[in-house]
XYZ file of C-alpha atoms in Angstrom:
680
model
C -49.455 -10.259 29.027
C -50.226 -10.475 25.364
C -47.487 -10.052 22.783
C -48.255 -8.072 19.681
C -46.232 -7.119 16.638
C -46.093 -3.404 16.041
C -43.655 -0.905 14.686
C -45.237 2.377 15.776
C -46.918 3.078 19.091
C -48.766 6.350 18.986
C -49.716 5.895 22.607
C -47.181 3.407 23.968
C -48.161 1.333 26.952
C -45.317 0.606 29.327
C -44.775 -3.057 30.160
C -46.187 -4.449 26.926
C -44.222 -7.189 25.108
C -44.073 -6.421 21.414
C -42.264 -7.721 18.327
C -40.306 -5.122 16.413
C -38.508 -5.663 13.092
C -34.757 -5.748 13.588
C -34.261 -2.862 11.147
C -36.431 -0.638 13.375
C -34.181 -1.012 16.437
C -31.476 1.550 17.246
C -28.836 1.986 19.920
C -30.021 4.251 22.726
C -27.902 7.365 23.350
C -28.611 6.866 27.064
C -27.038 3.384 27.177
C -24.783 3.249 30.247
C -22.172 1.137 28.443
C -19.802 3.489 26.620
C -17.087 0.905 25.886
C -18.473 -1.145 22.978
C -19.019 -4.868 23.116
C -16.050 -6.925 21.960
C -16.191 -9.064 18.838
C -15.801 -12.257 20.862
C -18.811 -11.389 23.044
C -20.986 -10.595 20.012
C -19.902 -13.859 18.336
C -20.915 -15.793 21.452
C -24.312 -14.064 21.644
C -24.966 -14.691 17.950
C -24.156 -18.394 18.376
C -26.406 -18.640 21.411
C -29.343 -16.931 19.638
C -28.869 -19.113 16.566
C -29.114 -22.363 18.547
C -31.471 -21.397 21.381
C -33.360 -18.333 20.176
C -33.597 -15.043 22.052
C -33.689 -16.090 25.702
C -34.018 -12.574 27.146
C -36.153 -9.748 25.733
C -34.703 -6.451 24.680
C -35.971 -3.432 26.650
C -36.904 -0.543 24.378
C -38.513 2.895 24.289
C -40.008 4.706 21.269
C -37.795 7.158 19.416
C -39.451 10.552 19.086
C -38.683 13.681 17.141
C -40.468 16.893 18.004
C -42.521 14.844 20.468
C -43.708 12.604 17.633
C -42.799 8.919 17.250
C -40.482 8.165 14.332
C -41.443 4.513 14.037
C -38.061 3.404 15.421
C -37.235 2.151 18.903
C -34.191 2.780 21.078
C -32.708 -0.258 22.835
C -32.413 0.627 26.507
C -31.184 -2.818 27.586
C -29.894 -5.522 25.248
C -27.597 -3.648 22.863
C -25.292 -6.684 22.697
C -28.186 -8.889 21.624
C -29.201 -6.316 18.963
C -25.647 -6.341 17.569
C -25.645 -10.161 17.584
C -28.919 -10.177 15.584
C -27.408 -7.714 13.099
C -24.383 -10.009 12.745
C -26.704 -12.892 11.936
C -28.478 -10.736 9.343
C -25.130 -9.816 7.813
C -24.374 -13.526 7.486
C -27.757 -14.064 5.738
C -28.996 -16.253 8.587
C -31.998 -13.968 9.111
C -33.521 -10.969 7.331
C -33.407 -7.435 8.662
C -37.203 -7.611 8.873
C -36.907 -10.432 11.448
C -39.282 -9.632 14.360
C -37.448 -9.251 17.666
C -39.225 -9.825 20.967
C -38.967 -6.680 23.087
C -40.406 -5.220 26.277
C -41.644 -1.649 25.983
C -40.709 0.474 29.012
C -41.482 4.177 29.216
C -42.024 4.308 32.977
C -38.373 3.933 34.082
C -35.302 6.032 33.415
C -33.555 4.401 30.407
C -30.076 5.214 31.765
C -30.885 3.520 35.073
C -32.315 0.465 33.321
C -29.144 0.131 31.222
C -26.950 0.537 34.290
C -29.049 -1.924 36.285
C -28.743 -4.635 33.624
C -24.952 -4.395 33.612
C -24.431 -4.056 37.373
C -27.126 -5.997 39.183
C -26.172 -9.510 38.216
C -23.957 -12.321 39.539
C -21.855 -14.209 36.989
C -21.789 -17.998 37.170
C -18.835 -19.496 39.008
C -16.349 -20.971 36.514
C -16.576 -24.393 38.180
C -20.309 -24.509 37.460
C -19.614 -23.662 33.824
C -16.984 -26.403 33.566
C -19.390 -29.005 34.955
C -22.266 -27.902 32.704
C -20.037 -28.176 29.639
C -19.098 -31.662 30.802
C -22.774 -32.581 31.171
C -23.468 -31.452 27.597
C -20.649 -33.687 26.367
C -21.544 -36.729 28.487
C -25.335 -36.387 28.586
C -26.148 -35.164 25.087
C -23.109 -36.463 23.260
C -22.043 -33.057 21.993
C -18.464 -32.839 20.779
C -16.146 -29.890 21.331
C -17.012 -28.431 17.910
C -20.767 -28.622 18.550
C -20.532 -27.085 22.019
C -18.264 -24.363 20.711
C -20.723 -23.519 17.946
C -23.627 -23.292 20.406
C -21.764 -20.895 22.707
C -19.594 -19.001 20.250
C -16.211 -20.202 21.528
C -13.453 -22.185 19.869
C -13.214 -25.961 20.096
C -9.873 -25.545 21.869
C -11.493 -23.504 24.655
C -14.263 -26.099 24.971
C -11.689 -28.895 25.313
C -9.988 -26.979 28.118
C -13.281 -26.432 29.948
C -14.255 -30.077 29.492
C -10.915 -31.110 30.968
C -11.455 -28.788 33.935
C -14.958 -30.210 34.363
C -13.407 -33.664 34.623
C -11.308 -32.726 37.651
C -12.199 -34.506 40.872
C -15.471 -33.091 42.345
C -13.646 -32.690 45.661
C -11.071 -30.391 44.098
C -13.751 -28.476 42.165
C -15.467 -27.802 45.472
C -12.184 -26.568 46.960
C -11.895 -24.278 43.925
C -15.420 -22.967 44.513
C -14.451 -22.165 48.100
C -11.349 -20.263 46.885
C -9.010 -22.951 48.196
C -7.426 -23.291 44.747
C -6.694 -20.807 42.006
C -7.616 -21.445 38.384
C -3.928 -21.937 37.511
C -3.631 -24.595 40.214
C -6.819 -26.321 39.035
C -5.454 -26.389 35.471
C -2.305 -28.063 36.773
C -4.390 -30.840 38.364
C -6.291 -31.276 35.080
C -3.211 -32.634 33.305
C -4.740 -36.084 33.876
C -8.292 -37.278 34.590
C -7.214 -39.664 37.353
C -9.241 -38.439 40.348
C -7.363 -40.612 42.836
C -4.041 -39.220 41.657
C -5.374 -35.657 41.769
C -6.621 -36.060 45.335
C -3.400 -37.775 46.429
C -1.223 -34.960 45.083
C -3.523 -32.342 46.645
C -3.313 -34.059 50.031
C 0.503 -34.079 49.875
C 0.850 -30.410 48.987
C 2.373 -28.164 51.611
C 2.681 -24.389 51.744
C 4.159 -24.237 48.242
C 1.339 -24.855 45.778
C 2.905 -23.427 42.639
C 1.250 -24.850 39.484
C 4.573 -26.166 38.184
C 5.044 -28.148 41.406
C 1.560 -29.642 41.027
C 2.301 -30.599 37.405
C 5.616 -32.099 38.449
C 3.967 -34.223 41.141
C 1.074 -35.211 38.874
C 3.511 -36.557 36.259
C 6.185 -37.905 38.617
C 5.597 -41.485 37.468
C 5.419 -40.525 33.785
C 8.101 -39.872 31.193
C 8.234 -36.490 29.432
C 8.268 -36.562 25.643
C 11.682 -34.881 25.735
C 13.198 -37.910 27.493
C 15.798 -39.724 25.381
C 13.731 -42.936 25.400
C 10.623 -41.127 24.171
C 12.593 -39.327 21.464
C 14.172 -42.593 20.336
C 10.973 -44.688 20.270
C 8.682 -41.944 18.967
C 5.099 -41.126 19.914
C 3.522 -43.061 17.037
C 5.281 -46.342 17.838
C 4.495 -45.958 21.546
C 0.773 -45.323 20.946
C 0.616 -48.162 18.410
C 1.980 -50.496 21.092
C -0.868 -49.521 23.406
C 0.730 -46.675 25.325
C -1.097 -43.522 26.368
C 0.282 -39.994 26.150
C -0.928 -37.419 28.664
C -1.436 -33.961 27.163
C -1.423 -30.695 29.071
C -4.075 -28.467 27.450
C -3.103 -25.412 29.482
C 0.628 -25.031 28.921
C 3.351 -25.962 26.465
C 3.951 -29.645 27.194
C 6.475 -30.233 24.365
C 4.842 -33.477 23.329
C 3.151 -34.496 26.567
C 4.045 -37.305 28.976
C 4.356 -41.015 28.256
C 2.258 -42.730 30.892
C 3.748 -46.257 30.790
C 7.483 -46.042 31.566
C 7.829 -49.826 31.514
C 6.410 -50.118 28.007
C 8.667 -47.289 26.855
C 11.751 -49.072 28.219
C 10.678 -52.297 26.487
C 10.200 -50.556 23.133
C 13.512 -48.714 23.435
C 15.352 -51.947 24.251
C 13.763 -53.735 21.285
C 14.691 -50.944 18.900
C 18.274 -50.889 20.221
C 18.527 -54.648 19.673
C 17.495 -54.145 16.046
C 20.344 -51.662 15.636
C 22.691 -54.101 17.389
C 21.816 -56.778 14.828
C 22.744 -54.399 12.022
C 26.073 -53.630 13.701
C 26.807 -57.330 14.203
C 26.316 -57.805 10.471
C 29.588 -55.890 10.058
C 31.292 -59.093 11.188
C 31.565 -58.634 14.955
C 31.415 -61.743 17.112
C 28.790 -60.212 19.378
C 26.811 -57.034 20.049
C 24.880 -56.003 23.149
C 22.188 -53.315 23.466
C 21.778 -51.150 26.570
C 19.858 -48.015 27.411
C 22.714 -46.924 29.709
C 26.396 -47.535 29.106
C 27.570 -50.688 30.994
C 30.517 -49.134 32.830
C 31.339 -52.344 34.688
C 31.858 -54.500 31.580
C 35.533 -55.154 32.492
C 36.628 -55.764 28.889
C 39.727 -54.608 27.090
C 39.077 -52.223 24.250
C 40.885 -52.167 20.925
C 40.900 -49.146 18.658
C 40.998 -48.744 14.875
C 44.457 -48.744 13.360
C 45.590 -46.156 10.785
C 45.526 -47.152 7.130
C 47.140 -45.245 4.295
C 44.731 -43.993 1.677
C 45.142 -45.061 -1.916
C 46.568 -42.544 -4.360
C 43.130 -42.232 -5.906
C 41.491 -41.454 -2.547
C 44.238 -38.972 -1.653
C 43.736 -37.124 -4.920
C 39.975 -37.175 -4.506
C 40.272 -35.907 -0.918
C 42.513 -33.038 -1.973
C 40.085 -32.082 -4.741
C 37.099 -32.179 -2.382
C 38.941 -30.128 0.254
C 39.684 -27.442 -2.325
C 36.057 -27.448 -3.432
C 34.923 -27.224 0.198
C 37.107 -24.188 0.888
C 35.920 -22.434 -2.270
C 32.264 -22.966 -1.380
C 32.734 -21.875 2.244
C 34.808 -18.800 1.416
C 33.127 -15.623 2.607
C 30.677 -17.385 4.925
C 31.075 -17.970 8.659
C 28.243 -20.508 9.026
C 25.665 -22.499 7.068
C 22.946 -20.006 8.072
C 24.580 -17.258 6.013
C 24.757 -19.327 2.834
C 22.183 -19.512 0.048
C 20.272 -22.765 0.261
C 21.837 -24.274 -2.860
C 25.381 -23.449 -1.679
C 24.672 -24.939 1.754
C 23.386 -28.150 0.145
C 26.467 -28.443 -2.056
C 28.796 -27.780 0.879
C 27.039 -30.376 3.015
C 27.295 -32.948 0.212
C 31.010 -32.224 -0.202
C 31.521 -32.515 3.563
C 29.807 -35.911 3.560
C 32.127 -37.128 0.794
C 35.178 -35.864 2.691
C 34.010 -37.688 5.820
C 33.437 -40.894 3.852
C 36.984 -40.850 2.452
C 38.501 -39.789 5.772
C 36.793 -42.744 7.444
C 39.004 -45.018 5.351
C 42.091 -43.762 7.200
C 41.481 -46.206 10.030
C 39.913 -49.627 10.549
C 39.739 -52.375 13.134
C 42.043 -55.324 12.678
C 40.193 -58.339 11.227
C 41.116 -60.378 14.318
C 39.517 -57.770 16.570
C 36.297 -57.798 14.556
C 36.206 -61.607 14.456
C 36.692 -61.946 18.219
C 35.318 -58.678 19.594
C 32.044 -56.879 19.837
C 30.228 -53.595 20.257
C 27.844 -51.910 22.657
C 24.786 -50.180 21.233
C 23.709 -47.498 23.691
C 21.023 -44.842 23.870
C 22.597 -41.408 23.893
C 21.436 -38.530 26.085
C 19.683 -36.850 23.127
C 17.786 -39.937 21.969
C 20.235 -40.925 19.249
C 22.049 -44.249 19.021
C 25.647 -44.428 20.190
C 27.787 -47.347 19.013
C 30.994 -48.246 20.864
C 33.016 -50.875 18.964
C 36.183 -52.808 19.715
C 35.519 -54.516 23.073
C 37.017 -57.976 23.557
C 36.166 -60.407 26.319
C 39.031 -61.776 28.395
C 38.820 -65.273 26.910
C 39.143 -63.857 23.376
C 42.022 -61.423 23.921
C 44.715 -63.852 22.728
C 42.820 -64.425 19.472
C 42.137 -60.751 18.940
C 45.776 -59.694 19.510
C 48.019 -62.651 18.550
C 51.179 -60.568 18.002
C 54.063 -61.163 20.424
C 55.420 -58.237 22.357
C 58.213 -56.472 20.423
C 61.735 -57.250 21.591
C 63.548 -54.561 19.664
C 63.129 -50.789 19.690
C 60.638 -51.032 16.863
C 56.943 -50.921 17.580
C 55.047 -52.484 14.704
C 51.355 -51.882 15.202
C 50.045 -52.982 11.834
C 47.428 -55.735 12.217
C 48.605 -59.145 10.951
C 47.670 -59.626 7.335
C 48.667 -63.246 6.958
C 51.886 -62.331 5.083
C 55.222 -61.245 6.464
C 56.091 -57.824 5.157
C 59.726 -56.806 5.315
C 60.880 -53.207 5.197
C 62.707 -51.954 2.148
C 66.533 -51.949 2.261
C 67.749 -48.977 4.212
C 64.329 -48.287 5.612
C 64.148 -48.244 9.388
C 61.427 -50.462 10.785
C 60.265 -47.589 12.952
C 59.565 -45.474 9.858
C 56.746 -47.749 8.690
C 54.998 -47.534 12.032
C 51.570 -45.993 12.303
C 50.781 -42.319 11.943
C 51.437 -41.868 15.637
C 55.104 -41.425 14.875
C 54.453 -38.027 13.257
C 55.328 -35.700 16.159
C 54.119 -32.611 14.332
C 50.677 -33.938 13.431
C 47.998 -31.587 14.858
C 45.199 -32.700 17.144
C 42.074 -33.683 15.199
C 39.226 -31.235 14.660
C 36.775 -33.576 16.390
C 38.894 -33.740 19.529
C 39.459 -29.985 19.486
C 35.700 -29.530 19.268
C 35.185 -32.026 22.104
C 37.658 -30.260 24.373
C 36.332 -26.806 23.533
C 32.826 -28.000 24.426
C 34.097 -29.072 27.833
C 35.878 -25.773 28.284
C 32.714 -23.904 27.291
C 30.757 -25.767 29.957
C 33.428 -25.019 32.553
C 33.369 -21.334 31.564
C 29.611 -21.266 32.021
C 29.788 -22.697 35.525
C 32.693 -20.471 36.559
C 31.113 -17.312 35.135
C 27.857 -17.997 36.970
C 29.829 -18.089 40.206
C 31.518 -14.707 39.606
C 28.810 -12.099 38.953
C 31.185 -9.132 38.775
C 33.119 -10.715 35.924
C 29.842 -11.660 34.240
C 28.837 -7.990 34.261
C 32.079 -7.055 32.519
C 31.668 -9.810 29.921
C 28.050 -8.916 29.227
C 28.835 -5.217 28.890
C 31.663 -6.027 26.493
C 29.474 -8.182 24.254
C 26.630 -5.673 24.077
C 28.986 -2.775 23.389
C 30.734 -4.721 20.629
C 27.452 -5.337 18.834
C 26.152 -1.784 19.202
C 29.260 0.223 18.381
C 31.451 -1.995 16.211
C 30.928 -4.003 13.070
C 32.454 -7.195 14.515
C 29.359 -8.874 15.863
C 31.391 -11.988 16.721
C 33.791 -10.086 18.974
C 32.157 -11.315 22.180
C 32.074 -14.908 23.365
C 28.714 -14.371 25.089
C 25.958 -15.114 22.597
C 23.677 -12.410 23.884
C 20.480 -12.642 21.863
C 20.329 -14.717 24.046
C 21.251 -18.044 22.465
C 22.066 -21.157 24.486
C 24.051 -23.584 22.363
C 23.566 -27.261 23.378
C 26.902 -28.982 23.934
C 25.723 -32.594 23.811
C 26.030 -32.812 20.038
C 29.653 -31.652 20.206
C 30.936 -33.957 22.963
C 29.282 -37.293 23.728
C 28.310 -37.741 27.349
C 29.092 -34.167 28.395
C 25.535 -33.654 29.638
C 25.925 -36.577 32.033
C 28.996 -35.137 33.798
C 29.111 -33.615 37.314
C 29.925 -30.261 35.720
C 26.712 -30.433 33.678
C 24.809 -31.355 36.840
C 26.118 -28.204 38.519
C 24.978 -26.125 35.549
C 21.503 -27.685 35.735
C 21.285 -27.103 39.490
C 22.115 -23.424 39.003
C 19.369 -23.053 36.424
C 16.743 -25.016 38.339
C 17.393 -23.031 41.513
C 16.450 -19.833 39.686
C 13.593 -21.448 37.754
C 11.862 -22.427 40.992
C 11.720 -18.776 42.066
C 10.503 -17.275 38.794
C 6.883 -16.035 38.542
C 4.688 -18.093 36.250
C 3.481 -15.132 34.180
C 6.105 -13.182 32.277
C 4.097 -10.043 33.010
C 5.156 -10.442 36.660
C 8.847 -10.850 35.844
C 9.663 -7.123 35.944
C 8.247 -6.777 39.453
C 10.094 -9.921 40.524
C 13.447 -8.568 39.344
C 12.803 -5.127 40.848
C 12.025 -6.818 44.160
C 15.416 -8.549 44.300
C 18.166 -6.943 46.317
C 21.290 -5.773 44.476
C 23.250 -8.930 45.160
C 20.564 -11.339 43.966
C 19.756 -9.217 40.928
C 23.409 -9.217 39.922
C 23.629 -12.947 40.525
C 20.631 -13.482 38.220
C 22.338 -11.411 35.530
C 25.477 -13.507 35.958
C 23.497 -16.708 35.569
C 21.742 -15.466 32.418
C 25.047 -14.317 30.939
C 26.723 -17.615 31.798
C 24.071 -19.594 29.939
C 25.084 -17.902 26.682
C 28.831 -18.613 26.771
C 30.059 -20.199 23.540
C 33.760 -21.017 23.234
C 33.331 -23.880 20.766
C 36.094 -24.373 18.216
C 34.385 -25.658 15.075
C 36.191 -26.219 11.773
C 33.290 -24.736 9.778
C 32.707 -21.755 12.077
C 35.969 -19.902 12.629
C 35.690 -16.793 14.799
C 39.146 -15.859 16.117
C 38.055 -12.703 17.899
C 35.395 -14.543 19.889
C 37.854 -17.275 20.856
C 40.389 -14.635 21.893
C 37.731 -13.082 24.122
C 36.983 -16.527 25.551
C 40.657 -16.828 26.514
C 40.547 -13.460 28.233
C 37.358 -14.465 30.029
C 39.000 -17.682 31.227
C 41.953 -15.649 32.559
C 39.637 -13.214 34.325
C 37.815 -16.145 35.948
C 41.071 -17.937 36.808
C 39.394 -20.937 35.181
C 40.833 -24.299 36.212
C 39.270 -27.041 34.096
C 41.484 -29.616 35.829
C 39.094 -29.580 38.785
C 36.448 -31.257 36.636
C 38.283 -32.907 33.734
C 41.002 -35.561 33.635
C 42.785 -37.047 30.614
C 41.524 -40.596 30.015
C 41.648 -42.992 27.104
C 38.124 -41.966 26.074
C 38.387 -38.229 26.688
C 41.802 -37.608 25.083
C 44.606 -40.172 25.115
C 42.902 -42.708 22.840
C 42.149 -40.009 20.295
C 45.590 -38.474 19.731
C 48.859 -39.722 18.277
C 51.567 -41.476 20.275
C 53.697 -38.339 20.009
C 50.976 -36.349 21.754
C 50.691 -38.975 24.493
C 54.437 -38.882 25.133
C 54.355 -35.094 25.210
C 51.498 -35.132 27.732
C 53.287 -37.516 30.095
C 56.513 -35.551 29.734
C 54.755 -32.311 30.703
C 52.468 -33.759 33.346
C 54.769 -36.301 35.010
C 58.385 -36.382 33.874
C 60.574 -37.040 30.867
C 61.694 -40.341 32.424
C 58.092 -41.518 32.670
C 57.532 -40.495 29.057
C 60.568 -42.508 27.931
C 59.324 -45.608 29.767
C 56.106 -45.716 27.744
C 57.528 -44.473 24.442
C 57.948 -47.959 22.944
C 54.542 -49.316 23.942
C 51.773 -50.038 21.517
C 49.251 -47.272 21.164
C 46.411 -48.823 23.262
C 48.796 -49.878 26.038
C 50.504 -46.504 25.944
C 47.167 -44.704 26.324
C 46.168 -46.878 29.283
C 49.522 -46.349 30.991
C 49.409 -42.615 30.371
C 45.923 -42.422 31.893
C 47.250 -43.903 35.131
C 50.364 -41.719 35.145
C 48.460 -38.483 34.536
C 45.713 -39.163 37.078
C 45.743 -36.449 39.728
C 48.499 -34.392 38.087
C 46.217 -31.627 36.857
C 47.721 -31.792 33.364
C 45.561 -30.296 30.622
C 45.886 -30.231 26.832
C 46.445 -26.811 25.328
C 42.813 -26.503 24.270
C 41.706 -26.633 27.931
C 44.390 -24.435 29.469
C 43.741 -20.957 30.762
C 46.171 -18.388 29.331
C 48.197 -16.308 31.741
C 46.581 -12.884 32.276
C 48.060 -10.059 30.262
C 50.337 -7.662 32.092
C 48.259 -4.633 31.137
C 44.585 -5.391 30.867
C 43.458 -1.811 30.348
C 44.578 1.766 30.500
C 44.630 3.333 33.979
C 41.506 5.196 35.054
C 42.033 8.528 36.699
C 40.091 11.230 38.501
C 36.406 11.079 39.230
C 35.978 8.111 36.900
C 38.425 6.092 38.987
C 36.545 6.973 42.165
C 33.254 5.900 40.568
C 34.717 2.570 39.463
C 36.163 2.028 42.916
C 32.778 2.614 44.501
C 31.149 0.103 42.139
C 33.839 -2.495 42.856
C 33.431 -2.030 46.590
C 29.659 -2.326 46.499
C 29.295 -5.077 43.884
C 28.512 -8.382 45.629
C 30.382 -11.379 44.266
C 28.066 -14.067 45.525
C 24.507 -14.517 46.642
C 24.112 -14.791 50.378
C 22.686 -18.089 51.522
C 19.037 -17.825 52.312
């Protein structure tokens, strides 16, 4: 068949291939496709035509008016290609006079031809496309940008398809045979290790959820959120020869570190560098560990109080006044203008620097003791100072035991200091002898973090109470101006507790909270679009339990010196009473958790309340470290709690009585509301 260029066919011959200027082509009114082509599809066609030319002819018929040809042609099949050519002309890649190869057809019904082109075809299987993209990359050396340009798709899409094309041929064949879904295939593509892919596939059972496949594929790797990865950093790890696995199909939050051994080595080296800096403070030794060495068996000494100089006291008072003036009218840093927040933070740093002078280790402890440098749960460095080995204890604490009632705890200074005439020796003792001194803000924050975690666990176990708490919080925000009235941060916001209390995320209570969350996470649909149907499909008890879990995740009962919210904390107390919260089941007073961080007066008070007044008197004259150790043993198993962890007694009248039909409705709800999820 000969091809000729013509623009007008007075007597058109069906089946002839002709070249028609682009400007002479029009959309046919009998085109079966009424929904227009999308921009992405036209972009792809334009890219294909630019790099490979027009692979498939357009099918056209002459346009006539009053049975006379107008010189234009109607595109019966190939409207998308016509639009792609027009896009190229708009971009000045071709002229509108560009001849377009067409097939003239006046023998067939144009509507049927248009319908036939769109219906009678079989699209390529995605697996074939993935492999062909891979062949272009491997065989012709095309990069993702080049392939994307030739097919009108983004480089990111090309990278995904190349990764899928690199999946084991065995698994691609299973995908072709509908033995795997695309989501499952993408999960296998997290690495290009065919042996690993086939091994994980062989070990899969009835549950083939993509997240399970990803979990098994990366079981030997370390996620970038791991404390070691955060501490070492991706750049240092890669520079040392490590490889990071990236998931191109989901949010991987930094990927997975492939070599766990190398990561441990780098973390240990970096911790040792920090340990050397700490030892430069004068300590006899320092040791670096990724995990805290609980079995060290050493005695620990604590910093002793030191009176500030008059100059520091005056400076501290001035800074405190300035701090209060800057913070007045704001409940958090987020509400402040940026310049005010910067000034307040600078003032806070100065206050902390002066406050740090209030205590220091005795020179003998530093000269004969050491410190552990440990990797914290969040990837930060944790330094624990004041440990003394058994053979050095006599040198670190050379003072004889007191024989009189006095309890001098000042570290030896090399000079004998005598009290002033008329001054009782007990009066120059450390700050611990101030019975009225309040508990420190840092300890209050620590304890409130623990109580917040306990509230979360308890609330998740009592769905009916969670419903009340959630309703209260939402109502307070919608109908009242006190947005902080609820202790459930329903936006929702989940406040991490690790930065407020060291080690809290490694406790059994935290493990229970994680187990609750993971149990629900395993059942959730992958696509959020399916979540509504999932929740609707739950029975009443499980749906209420899910609400309780979500509400429990938002509990915030933290007591922070810079974020005072009395109404929220009052609600937290009421919530604790409603839950009959008993923190004593999961928390005990130890030297680290409480006793080593309060004054001697507080220790005596704790033993008096938790054990007996006689027991308190027996330890009253001990030195602070010995007193704390003794109190820890005495209080073990007693269930004693500091005020910050106690649950207030429930109020006598929680609410006004409900009468009539409303009371009957409430009663029905209370009878029907399930309090726990039945075991499956």
